[in-house]
Amino acid sequence: MPNGDRQRATLRFYKERMLVVLAYIQQQLDEPLELADLARRGGLSPYHFHRVFRGMVGEPLMAHVRRLRLERAAHRLRHTPRRVIEIALEAGYDSHEAFTRAFRQALGVAPTAYRRGLGATLVPARSGIHFDHGRGPHDFRTATPRAMQVTIETLPPTRVAYLRHVGPYSACGPTWDRLGAWLGKEGYLGPGCRMLGICHDDPDSTPPERIRYDACVTVDADFVPQGGLRVQVIAGGEYARATHRGAYHRLGKTYAALMGRWLPRSGRRLRDQPCFEVYLNDPGSTAPADLLTDIYLPLAPP
């Protein structure tokens, strides 16, 4: 297939998969929505689904769900006689106060004022997707791809020693400290080793205390894990690589651009394994704005 045709076919595939998910969300707004189930319906690995969704739709998955529930609540305020607290509970809020705060932030006025005809009609959405009485969209707008330097590389299998951090990504520093202290004491932090990270979970839809992150350092075949360390092998194969410049807490924006904008137009699909990050400089001695991180996306054969 010519490259242009492959790119158009890939974009069509990802949009069709997202439309299946978007329609399902609108039909199931009153039900718990599990990331693994939505990923399965979208034909994507749970490793990648939330990032592709955010990049293509323009908002994180659970932010999208919350917005639709608020838009449905707004419709019910205007067009039904239900009490505000009933509508609040149906939208997933456990108190009148919490609902009022969220509603005012989204639509500019309190629910009672909205019922009187004040406030915006819809919450702004880049995708153009709004609450549609359970029918779901037939299409949506994707952002114009920003210029990105992406290279395709073939990597060998990579053996790493790692410690798993469970908790918010922003709190993984002590895990890195323990890993570095043990490997440094044993002489494994030579000039050839690389620092890698594997982010397993979506912080928008995973409780903070359940988020998993592997802090990794490359090791050779002779390394024997001790001191609570474990070993895993990151699979070889083709990867798309893009470099993020800036603070780690802004990595999500680069992931969204790479997986939600570049990937659907690339003519390539993803393998069912996690992405990983390679940290190119030391956060202890580098200003956050100057940090460099390579992001690697595992690609399926073309």
PDB file of C-alpha atoms in Angstrom:
ATOM      1  CA  MET A   1       0.000   0.000   0.000  1.00  0.00           C
ATOM      2  CA  PRO A   2       1.428   3.438  -0.889  1.00  0.00           C
ATOM      3  CA  ASN A   3       2.502   5.431   2.150  1.00  0.00           C
ATOM      4  CA  GLY A   4      -0.189   8.107   1.719  1.00  0.00           C
ATOM      5  CA  ASP A   5      -2.917   5.468   1.535  1.00  0.00           C
ATOM      6  CA  ARG A   6      -1.518   3.724   4.605  1.00  0.00           C
ATOM      7  CA  GLN A   7      -1.550   6.991   6.569  1.00  0.00           C
ATOM      8  CA  ARG A   8      -5.152   7.730   5.630  1.00  0.00           C
ATOM      9  CA  ALA A   9      -6.169   4.172   6.492  1.00  0.00           C
ATOM     10  CA  THR A  10      -4.466   4.417   9.878  1.00  0.00           C
ATOM     11  CA  LEU A  11      -6.165   7.716  10.710  1.00  0.00           C
ATOM     12  CA  ARG A  12      -9.509   6.204   9.692  1.00  0.00           C
ATOM     13  CA  PHE A  13      -8.839   3.163  11.904  1.00  0.00           C
ATOM     14  CA  TYR A  14      -8.058   5.258  14.992  1.00  0.00           C
ATOM     15  CA  LYS A  15     -11.015   7.591  14.449  1.00  0.00           C
ATOM     16  CA  GLU A  16     -13.408   4.664  13.998  1.00  0.00           C
ATOM     17  CA  ARG A  17     -12.098   3.053  17.193  1.00  0.00           C
ATOM     18  CA  MET A  18     -12.485   6.302  19.137  1.00  0.00           C
ATOM     19  CA  LEU A  19     -16.033   6.803  17.799  1.00  0.00           C
ATOM     20  CA  VAL A  20     -17.015   3.362  19.102  1.00  0.00           C
ATOM     21  CA  VAL A  21     -15.743   4.356  22.540  1.00  0.00           C
ATOM     22  CA  LEU A  22     -17.278   7.838  22.459  1.00  0.00           C
ATOM     23  CA  ALA A  23     -20.694   6.458  21.560  1.00  0.00           C
ATOM     24  CA  TYR A  24     -20.461   3.831  24.300  1.00  0.00           C
ATOM     25  CA  ILE A  25     -19.550   6.466  26.901  1.00  0.00           C
ATOM     26  CA  GLN A  26     -22.644   8.500  26.021  1.00  0.00           C
ATOM     27  CA  GLN A  27     -24.835   5.400  26.335  1.00  0.00           C
ATOM     28  CA  GLN A  28     -23.339   4.422  29.714  1.00  0.00           C
ATOM     29  CA  LEU A  29     -22.988   7.727  31.566  1.00  0.00           C
ATOM     30  CA  ASP A  30     -24.778   6.324  34.606  1.00  0.00           C
ATOM     31  CA  GLU A  31     -22.505   3.280  34.835  1.00  0.00           C
ATOM     32  CA  PRO A  32     -18.930   2.861  36.098  1.00  0.00           C
ATOM     33  CA  LEU A  33     -16.585   3.146  33.128  1.00  0.00           C
ATOM     34  CA  GLU A  34     -13.501   0.957  33.411  1.00  0.00           C
ATOM     35  CA  LEU A  35     -10.370   1.824  31.455  1.00  0.00           C
ATOM     36  CA  ALA A  36      -9.700  -1.810  30.487  1.00  0.00           C
ATOM     37  CA  ASP A  37     -13.234  -2.222  29.104  1.00  0.00           C
ATOM     38  CA  LEU A  38     -13.071   1.006  27.106  1.00  0.00           C
ATOM     39  CA  ALA A  39      -9.645   0.054  25.735  1.00  0.00           C
ATOM     40  CA  ARG A  40     -10.999  -3.332  24.650  1.00  0.00           C
ATOM     41  CA  ARG A  41     -13.954  -1.705  22.907  1.00  0.00           C
ATOM     42  CA  GLY A  42     -11.527   0.645  21.191  1.00  0.00           C
ATOM     43  CA  GLY A  43      -9.298  -2.192  20.032  1.00  0.00           C
ATOM     44  CA  LEU A  44      -6.277  -0.762  21.849  1.00  0.00           C
ATOM     45  CA  SER A  45      -4.043  -1.947  24.649  1.00  0.00           C
ATOM     46  CA  PRO A  46      -4.814  -0.473  28.091  1.00  0.00           C
ATOM     47  CA  TYR A  47      -1.169   0.615  28.062  1.00  0.00           C
ATOM     48  CA  HIS A  48      -1.901   3.079  25.260  1.00  0.00           C
ATOM     49  CA  PHE A  49      -5.619   3.762  25.173  1.00  0.00           C
ATOM     50  CA  HIS A  50      -5.773   6.697  27.579  1.00  0.00           C
ATOM     51  CA  ARG A  51      -2.943   8.538  25.829  1.00  0.00           C
ATOM     52  CA  VAL A  52      -4.379   8.011  22.347  1.00  0.00           C
ATOM     53  CA  PHE A  53      -7.787   9.133  23.642  1.00  0.00           C
ATOM     54  CA  ARG A  54      -6.387  12.294  25.238  1.00  0.00           C
ATOM     55  CA  GLY A  55      -4.379  13.195  22.157  1.00  0.00           C
ATOM     56  CA  MET A  56      -7.171  12.609  19.660  1.00  0.00           C
ATOM     57  CA  VAL A  57     -10.153  13.893  21.654  1.00  0.00           C
ATOM     58  CA  GLY A  58      -8.315  16.747  23.335  1.00  0.00           C
ATOM     59  CA  GLU A  59      -9.076  15.980  26.985  1.00  0.00           C
ATOM     60  CA  PRO A  60      -8.324  13.140  29.407  1.00  0.00           C
ATOM     61  CA  LEU A  61     -10.811  10.288  29.469  1.00  0.00           C
ATOM     62  CA  MET A  62     -12.371  10.998  32.862  1.00  0.00           C
ATOM     63  CA  ALA A  63     -12.445  14.754  32.223  1.00  0.00           C
ATOM     64  CA  HIS A  64     -14.473  13.952  29.093  1.00  0.00           C
ATOM     65  CA  VAL A  65     -16.892  11.817  31.113  1.00  0.00           C
ATOM     66  CA  ARG A  66     -17.284  14.493  33.800  1.00  0.00           C
ATOM     67  CA  ARG A  67     -17.964  17.145  31.165  1.00  0.00           C
ATOM     68  CA  LEU A  68     -20.663  15.073  29.478  1.00  0.00           C
ATOM     69  CA  ARG A  69     -22.333  14.396  32.822  1.00  0.00           C
ATOM     70  CA  LEU A  70     -22.366  18.134  33.552  1.00  0.00           C
ATOM     71  CA  GLU A  71     -23.807  18.898  30.113  1.00  0.00           C
ATOM     72  CA  ARG A  72     -26.513  16.300  30.687  1.00  0.00           C
ATOM     73  CA  ALA A  73     -27.193  17.878  34.078  1.00  0.00           C
ATOM     74  CA  ALA A  74     -27.505  21.279  32.397  1.00  0.00           C
ATOM     75  CA  HIS A  75     -30.055  19.876  29.948  1.00  0.00           C
ATOM     76  CA  ARG A  76     -32.073  18.383  32.801  1.00  0.00           C
ATOM     77  CA  LEU A  77     -32.012  21.648  34.729  1.00  0.00           C
ATOM     78  CA  ARG A  78     -33.460  23.513  31.760  1.00  0.00           C
ATOM     79  CA  HIS A  79     -35.931  20.929  30.536  1.00  0.00           C
ATOM     80  CA  THR A  80     -37.114  18.893  33.540  1.00  0.00           C
ATOM     81  CA  PRO A  81     -38.615  19.788  36.932  1.00  0.00           C
ATOM     82  CA  ARG A  82     -36.194  17.532  38.855  1.00  0.00           C
ATOM     83  CA  ARG A  83     -34.682  18.903  42.030  1.00  0.00           C
ATOM     84  CA  VAL A  84     -31.095  20.122  41.843  1.00  0.00           C
ATOM     85  CA  ILE A  85     -29.881  17.508  44.340  1.00  0.00           C
ATOM     86  CA  GLU A  86     -31.387  14.697  42.234  1.00  0.00           C
ATOM     87  CA  ILE A  87     -29.608  15.978  39.148  1.00  0.00           C
ATOM     88  CA  ALA A  88     -26.391  16.364  41.142  1.00  0.00           C
ATOM     89  CA  LEU A  89     -26.507  12.743  42.303  1.00  0.00           C
ATOM     90  CA  GLU A  90     -27.223  11.542  38.746  1.00  0.00           C
ATOM     91  CA  ALA A  91     -24.136  13.469  37.586  1.00  0.00           C
ATOM     92  CA  GLY A  92     -21.950  11.646  40.131  1.00  0.00           C
ATOM     93  CA  TYR A  93     -21.710  14.327  42.855  1.00  0.00           C
ATOM     94  CA  ASP A  94     -22.496  13.392  46.435  1.00  0.00           C
ATOM     95  CA  SER A  95     -23.521  16.873  47.613  1.00  0.00           C
ATOM     96  CA  HIS A  96     -25.267  19.990  46.373  1.00  0.00           C
ATOM     97  CA  GLU A  97     -22.140  22.017  47.189  1.00  0.00           C
ATOM     98  CA  ALA A  98     -19.733  19.869  45.158  1.00  0.00           C
ATOM     99  CA  PHE A  99     -22.091  19.885  42.181  1.00  0.00           C
ATOM    100  CA  THR A 100     -22.547  23.663  42.378  1.00  0.00           C
ATOM    101  CA  ARG A 101     -18.766  24.253  42.411  1.00  0.00           C
ATOM    102  CA  ALA A 102     -18.187  22.008  39.392  1.00  0.00           C
ATOM    103  CA  PHE A 103     -21.195  23.378  37.512  1.00  0.00           C
ATOM    104  CA  ARG A 104     -20.214  27.004  38.117  1.00  0.00           C
ATOM    105  CA  GLN A 105     -16.647  26.325  36.986  1.00  0.00           C
ATOM    106  CA  ALA A 106     -17.837  24.629  33.772  1.00  0.00           C
ATOM    107  CA  LEU A 107     -20.787  26.841  32.767  1.00  0.00           C
ATOM    108  CA  GLY A 108     -20.138  30.099  34.565  1.00  0.00           C
ATOM    109  CA  VAL A 109     -23.212  30.220  36.817  1.00  0.00           C
ATOM    110  CA  ALA A 110     -24.775  28.239  39.664  1.00  0.00           C
ATOM    111  CA  PRO A 111     -27.306  25.524  38.751  1.00  0.00           C
ATOM    112  CA  THR A 112     -30.263  27.592  40.023  1.00  0.00           C
ATOM    113  CA  ALA A 113     -29.227  30.545  37.853  1.00  0.00           C
ATOM    114  CA  TYR A 114     -28.777  28.251  34.866  1.00  0.00           C
ATOM    115  CA  ARG A 115     -32.297  26.944  35.380  1.00  0.00           C
ATOM    116  CA  ARG A 116     -33.516  30.554  35.056  1.00  0.00           C
ATOM    117  CA  GLY A 117     -31.873  30.843  31.635  1.00  0.00           C
ATOM    118  CA  LEU A 118     -28.452  32.269  32.517  1.00  0.00           C
ATOM    119  CA  GLY A 119     -25.023  30.886  31.595  1.00  0.00           C
ATOM    120  CA  ALA A 120     -23.410  29.171  28.621  1.00  0.00           C
ATOM    121  CA  THR A 121     -25.274  26.426  26.800  1.00  0.00           C
ATOM    122  CA  LEU A 122     -22.355  24.007  26.461  1.00  0.00           C
ATOM    123  CA  VAL A 123     -18.913  23.516  27.968  1.00  0.00           C
ATOM    124  CA  PRO A 124     -16.208  24.349  25.359  1.00  0.00           C
ATOM    125  CA  ALA A 125     -14.702  21.220  23.778  1.00  0.00           C
ATOM    126  CA  ARG A 126     -11.970  21.141  21.142  1.00  0.00           C
ATOM    127  CA  SER A 127     -13.351  17.931  19.667  1.00  0.00           C
ATOM    128  CA  GLY A 128     -16.860  19.318  19.140  1.00  0.00           C
ATOM    129  CA  ILE A 129     -18.296  16.357  21.062  1.00  0.00           C
ATOM    130  CA  HIS A 130     -21.143  17.220  23.449  1.00  0.00           C
ATOM    131  CA  PHE A 131     -23.855  15.354  25.298  1.00  0.00           C
ATOM    132  CA  ASP A 132     -26.238  13.954  22.707  1.00  0.00           C
ATOM    133  CA  HIS A 133     -28.935  12.132  24.720  1.00  0.00           C
ATOM    134  CA  GLY A 134     -27.057   8.848  24.541  1.00  0.00           C
ATOM    135  CA  ARG A 135     -26.699   8.709  20.785  1.00  0.00           C
ATOM    136  CA  GLY A 136     -23.043   9.583  20.570  1.00  0.00           C
ATOM    137  CA  PRO A 137     -21.093  11.391  17.825  1.00  0.00           C
ATOM    138  CA  HIS A 138     -20.691  10.439  14.165  1.00  0.00           C
ATOM    139  CA  ASP A 139     -17.430  12.357  13.868  1.00  0.00           C
ATOM    140  CA  PHE A 140     -15.151  14.613  15.895  1.00  0.00           C
ATOM    141  CA  ARG A 141     -12.435  17.174  15.305  1.00  0.00           C
ATOM    142  CA  THR A 142      -8.834  16.210  15.920  1.00  0.00           C
ATOM    143  CA  ALA A 143      -6.141  18.787  16.560  1.00  0.00           C
ATOM    144  CA  THR A 144      -3.829  19.791  13.751  1.00  0.00           C
ATOM    145  CA  PRO A 145      -0.609  17.827  14.261  1.00  0.00           C
ATOM    146  CA  ARG A 146       2.146  19.999  15.639  1.00  0.00           C
ATOM    147  CA  ALA A 147       5.605  19.701  14.135  1.00  0.00           C
ATOM    148  CA  MET A 148       7.402  16.847  15.898  1.00  0.00           C
ATOM    149  CA  GLN A 149      10.743  15.267  15.278  1.00  0.00           C
ATOM    150  CA  VAL A 150       9.957  11.527  15.399  1.00  0.00           C
ATOM    151  CA  THR A 151      12.402   8.825  14.374  1.00  0.00           C
ATOM    152  CA  ILE A 152      11.782   5.097  13.922  1.00  0.00           C
ATOM    153  CA  GLU A 153      14.462   2.969  15.576  1.00  0.00           C
ATOM    154  CA  THR A 154      15.027  -0.763  15.891  1.00  0.00           C
ATOM    155  CA  LEU A 155      16.192  -1.608  19.415  1.00  0.00           C
ATOM    156  CA  PRO A 156      17.621  -4.837  20.848  1.00  0.00           C
ATOM    157  CA  PRO A 157      16.056  -6.319  23.990  1.00  0.00           C
ATOM    158  CA  THR A 158      17.124  -4.233  26.987  1.00  0.00           C
ATOM    159  CA  ARG A 159      17.756  -5.820  30.391  1.00  0.00           C
ATOM    160  CA  VAL A 160      17.070  -3.536  33.344  1.00  0.00           C
ATOM    161  CA  ALA A 161      17.209  -3.685  37.116  1.00  0.00           C
ATOM    162  CA  TYR A 162      14.212  -1.941  38.628  1.00  0.00           C
ATOM    163  CA  LEU A 163      12.204  -1.008  41.668  1.00  0.00           C
ATOM    164  CA  ARG A 164       8.458  -0.504  41.438  1.00  0.00           C
ATOM    165  CA  HIS A 165       6.928   2.629  42.891  1.00  0.00           C
ATOM    166  CA  VAL A 166       3.218   2.511  43.734  1.00  0.00           C
ATOM    167  CA  GLY A 167       1.675   5.929  44.252  1.00  0.00           C
ATOM    168  CA  PRO A 168       1.566   9.284  42.430  1.00  0.00           C
ATOM    169  CA  TYR A 169       4.171   9.657  39.701  1.00  0.00           C
ATOM    170  CA  SER A 170       5.340  12.892  41.333  1.00  0.00           C
ATOM    171  CA  ALA A 171       6.323  10.952  44.475  1.00  0.00           C
ATOM    172  CA  CYS A 172       8.687   8.441  42.822  1.00  0.00           C
ATOM    173  CA  GLY A 173      11.868  10.281  43.910  1.00  0.00           C
ATOM    174  CA  PRO A 174      12.585   8.079  46.960  1.00  0.00           C
ATOM    175  CA  THR A 175      12.333   4.967  44.773  1.00  0.00           C
ATOM    176  CA  TRP A 176      14.997   6.385  42.457  1.00  0.00           C
ATOM    177  CA  ASP A 177      17.121   7.281  45.491  1.00  0.00           C
ATOM    178  CA  ARG A 178      16.998   3.680  46.788  1.00  0.00           C
ATOM    179  CA  LEU A 179      17.724   2.234  43.357  1.00  0.00           C
ATOM    180  CA  GLY A 180      20.650   4.572  42.732  1.00  0.00           C
ATOM    181  CA  ALA A 181      22.117   4.103  46.214  1.00  0.00           C
ATOM    182  CA  TRP A 182      22.222   0.308  45.936  1.00  0.00           C
ATOM    183  CA  LEU A 183      23.492   0.184  42.335  1.00  0.00           C
ATOM    184  CA  GLY A 184      26.060   2.894  43.025  1.00  0.00           C
ATOM    185  CA  LYS A 185      27.385   1.110  46.115  1.00  0.00           C
ATOM    186  CA  GLU A 186      27.781  -2.090  44.095  1.00  0.00           C
ATOM    187  CA  GLY A 187      29.496  -0.314  41.190  1.00  0.00           C
ATOM    188  CA  TYR A 188      26.750  -0.720  38.581  1.00  0.00           C
ATOM    189  CA  LEU A 189      26.281   2.969  37.695  1.00  0.00           C
ATOM    190  CA  GLY A 190      28.993   3.151  35.051  1.00  0.00           C
ATOM    191  CA  PRO A 191      29.114   5.632  32.152  1.00  0.00           C
ATOM    192  CA  GLY A 192      27.260   3.246  29.822  1.00  0.00           C
ATOM    193  CA  CYS A 193      24.147   2.696  31.925  1.00  0.00           C
ATOM    194  CA  ARG A 194      20.866   4.437  31.134  1.00  0.00           C
ATOM    195  CA  MET A 195      18.032   5.536  33.420  1.00  0.00           C
ATOM    196  CA  LEU A 196      14.589   4.461  32.189  1.00  0.00           C
ATOM    197  CA  GLY A 197      11.042   4.785  33.455  1.00  0.00           C
ATOM    198  CA  ILE A 198       7.926   2.765  32.680  1.00  0.00           C
ATOM    199  CA  CYS A 199       4.573   4.394  33.494  1.00  0.00           C
ATOM    200  CA  HIS A 200       1.886   1.718  33.707  1.00  0.00           C
ATOM    201  CA  ASP A 201      -1.253   3.651  34.650  1.00  0.00           C
ATOM    202  CA  ASP A 202      -3.358   6.667  33.714  1.00  0.00           C
ATOM    203  CA  PRO A 203      -3.292   9.129  36.642  1.00  0.00           C
ATOM    204  CA  ASP A 204      -6.626  10.598  35.533  1.00  0.00           C
ATOM    205  CA  SER A 205      -8.535   7.322  35.936  1.00  0.00           C
ATOM    206  CA  THR A 206      -6.400   5.379  38.453  1.00  0.00           C
ATOM    207  CA  PRO A 207      -6.561   6.156  42.186  1.00  0.00           C
ATOM    208  CA  PRO A 208      -3.267   7.816  43.204  1.00  0.00           C
ATOM    209  CA  GLU A 209      -2.420   5.028  45.653  1.00  0.00           C
ATOM    210  CA  ARG A 210      -2.624   2.414  42.843  1.00  0.00           C
ATOM    211  CA  ILE A 211      -0.497   4.083  40.145  1.00  0.00           C
ATOM    212  CA  ARG A 212       2.479   1.909  39.152  1.00  0.00           C
ATOM    213  CA  TYR A 213       5.840   3.158  37.909  1.00  0.00           C
ATOM    214  CA  ASP A 214       9.063   1.195  37.342  1.00  0.00           C
ATOM    215  CA  ALA A 215      12.342   3.050  37.967  1.00  0.00           C
ATOM    216  CA  CYS A 216      14.904   1.185  35.829  1.00  0.00           C
ATOM    217  CA  VAL A 217      18.640   1.131  35.142  1.00  0.00           C
ATOM    218  CA  THR A 218      20.175  -0.897  32.317  1.00  0.00           C
ATOM    219  CA  VAL A 219      22.328  -3.848  33.421  1.00  0.00           C
ATOM    220  CA  ASP A 220      24.238  -6.597  31.642  1.00  0.00           C
ATOM    221  CA  ALA A 221      23.500 -10.308  31.500  1.00  0.00           C
ATOM    222  CA  ASP A 222      25.723 -11.028  34.526  1.00  0.00           C
ATOM    223  CA  PHE A 223      23.776  -8.832  36.921  1.00  0.00           C
ATOM    224  CA  VAL A 224      22.137 -10.771  39.775  1.00  0.00           C
ATOM    225  CA  PRO A 225      19.338  -8.872  41.537  1.00  0.00           C
ATOM    226  CA  GLN A 226      19.697  -8.359  45.280  1.00  0.00           C
ATOM    227  CA  GLY A 227      18.502  -5.927  47.901  1.00  0.00           C
ATOM    228  CA  GLY A 228      14.887  -6.045  46.781  1.00  0.00           C
ATOM    229  CA  LEU A 229      15.711  -5.200  43.164  1.00  0.00           C
ATOM    230  CA  ARG A 230      14.096  -7.105  40.318  1.00  0.00           C
ATOM    231  CA  VAL A 231      15.028  -7.618  36.671  1.00  0.00           C
ATOM    232  CA  GLN A 232      12.918  -7.351  33.535  1.00  0.00           C
ATOM    233  CA  VAL A 233      13.663  -7.259  29.825  1.00  0.00           C
ATOM    234  CA  ILE A 234      12.185  -4.504  27.691  1.00  0.00           C
ATOM    235  CA  ALA A 235      11.303  -6.111  24.367  1.00  0.00           C
ATOM    236  CA  GLY A 236      13.302  -5.259  21.282  1.00  0.00           C
ATOM    237  CA  GLY A 237      11.791  -4.246  17.973  1.00  0.00           C
ATOM    238  CA  GLU A 238      10.740  -1.057  16.246  1.00  0.00           C
ATOM    239  CA  TYR A 239       9.988   2.037  18.300  1.00  0.00           C
ATOM    240  CA  ALA A 240       8.992   5.597  17.503  1.00  0.00           C
ATOM    241  CA  ARG A 241      11.170   8.019  19.474  1.00  0.00           C
ATOM    242  CA  ALA A 242      10.407  11.641  20.292  1.00  0.00           C
ATOM    243  CA  THR A 243      12.271  13.932  22.689  1.00  0.00           C
ATOM    244  CA  HIS A 244      10.465  15.920  25.371  1.00  0.00           C
ATOM    245  CA  ARG A 245      12.186  19.063  26.620  1.00  0.00           C
ATOM    246  CA  GLY A 246      11.027  20.395  29.961  1.00  0.00           C
ATOM    247  CA  ALA A 247       9.741  19.368  33.358  1.00  0.00           C
ATOM    248  CA  TYR A 248       8.587  15.796  33.884  1.00  0.00           C
ATOM    249  CA  HIS A 249       5.090  16.856  34.935  1.00  0.00           C
ATOM    250  CA  ARG A 250       4.562  18.140  31.377  1.00  0.00           C
ATOM    251  CA  LEU A 251       5.402  14.823  29.721  1.00  0.00           C
ATOM    252  CA  GLY A 252       1.669  14.160  29.266  1.00  0.00           C
ATOM    253  CA  LYS A 253       1.441  16.908  26.642  1.00  0.00           C
ATOM    254  CA  THR A 254       4.199  15.340  24.567  1.00  0.00           C
ATOM    255  CA  TYR A 255       2.619  11.897  24.914  1.00  0.00           C
ATOM    256  CA  ALA A 256      -0.720  13.350  23.771  1.00  0.00           C
ATOM    257  CA  ALA A 257       0.844  14.983  20.724  1.00  0.00           C
ATOM    258  CA  LEU A 258       2.837  11.869  19.840  1.00  0.00           C
ATOM    259  CA  MET A 259       0.108   9.273  20.375  1.00  0.00           C
ATOM    260  CA  GLY A 260      -2.980  11.310  19.563  1.00  0.00           C
ATOM    261  CA  ARG A 261      -1.738  13.351  16.620  1.00  0.00           C
ATOM    262  CA  TRP A 262       1.428  11.860  15.125  1.00  0.00           C
ATOM    263  CA  LEU A 263       0.551   8.179  15.543  1.00  0.00           C
ATOM    264  CA  PRO A 264      -2.899   8.166  13.843  1.00  0.00           C
ATOM    265  CA  ARG A 265      -1.353   9.831  10.780  1.00  0.00           C
ATOM    266  CA  SER A 266       1.861   7.793  10.771  1.00  0.00           C
ATOM    267  CA  GLY A 267       0.630   4.679   9.016  1.00  0.00           C
ATOM    268  CA  ARG A 268       1.724   2.611  12.031  1.00  0.00           C
ATOM    269  CA  ARG A 269      -0.001   0.851  14.922  1.00  0.00           C
ATOM    270  CA  LEU A 270       1.182  -0.011  18.424  1.00  0.00           C
ATOM    271  CA  ARG A 271       2.345  -3.233  20.014  1.00  0.00           C
ATOM    272  CA  ASP A 272       0.666  -4.447  23.204  1.00  0.00           C
ATOM    273  CA  GLN A 273       3.431  -3.423  25.584  1.00  0.00           C
ATOM    274  CA  PRO A 274       4.128  -0.242  27.541  1.00  0.00           C
ATOM    275  CA  CYS A 275       6.004   2.801  26.336  1.00  0.00           C
ATOM    276  CA  PHE A 276       9.154   3.710  28.183  1.00  0.00           C
ATOM    277  CA  GLU A 277      11.124   6.876  28.885  1.00  0.00           C
ATOM    278  CA  VAL A 278      14.882   7.430  28.865  1.00  0.00           C
ATOM    279  CA  TYR A 279      16.138  10.304  31.023  1.00  0.00           C
ATOM    280  CA  LEU A 280      19.009  12.032  29.256  1.00  0.00           C
ATOM    281  CA  ASN A 281      20.188  14.381  32.000  1.00  0.00           C
ATOM    282  CA  ASP A 282      20.218  14.601  35.790  1.00  0.00           C
ATOM    283  CA  PRO A 283      17.211  16.303  37.422  1.00  0.00           C
ATOM    284  CA  GLY A 284      19.367  17.014  40.457  1.00  0.00           C
ATOM    285  CA  SER A 285      21.692  19.316  38.520  1.00  0.00           C
ATOM    286  CA  THR A 286      19.511  20.429  35.580  1.00  0.00           C
ATOM    287  CA  ALA A 287      16.882  23.158  35.563  1.00  0.00           C
ATOM    288  CA  PRO A 288      13.393  21.682  34.943  1.00  0.00           C
ATOM    289  CA  ALA A 289      13.031  23.630  31.685  1.00  0.00           C
ATOM    290  CA  ASP A 290      16.216  21.991  30.350  1.00  0.00           C
ATOM    291  CA  LEU A 291      15.433  18.358  31.204  1.00  0.00           C
ATOM    292  CA  LEU A 292      15.506  16.015  28.196  1.00  0.00           C
ATOM    293  CA  THR A 293      13.471  12.806  28.028  1.00  0.00           C
ATOM    294  CA  ASP A 294      13.231  10.402  25.095  1.00  0.00           C
ATOM    295  CA  ILE A 295       9.808   8.737  24.795  1.00  0.00           C
ATOM    296  CA  TYR A 296       9.689   5.364  23.027  1.00  0.00           C
ATOM    297  CA  LEU A 297       6.453   3.973  21.531  1.00  0.00           C
ATOM    298  CA  PRO A 298       6.495   0.246  20.659  1.00  0.00           C
ATOM    299  CA  LEU A 299       5.372  -0.201  17.040  1.00  0.00           C
ATOM    300  CA  ALA A 300       3.732  -3.217  15.444  1.00  0.00           C
ATOM    301  CA  PRO A 301       5.244  -4.422  12.159  1.00  0.00           C
ATOM    302  CA  PRO A 302       4.056  -2.288   9.211  1.00  0.00           C
TER     303      PRO A 302
END
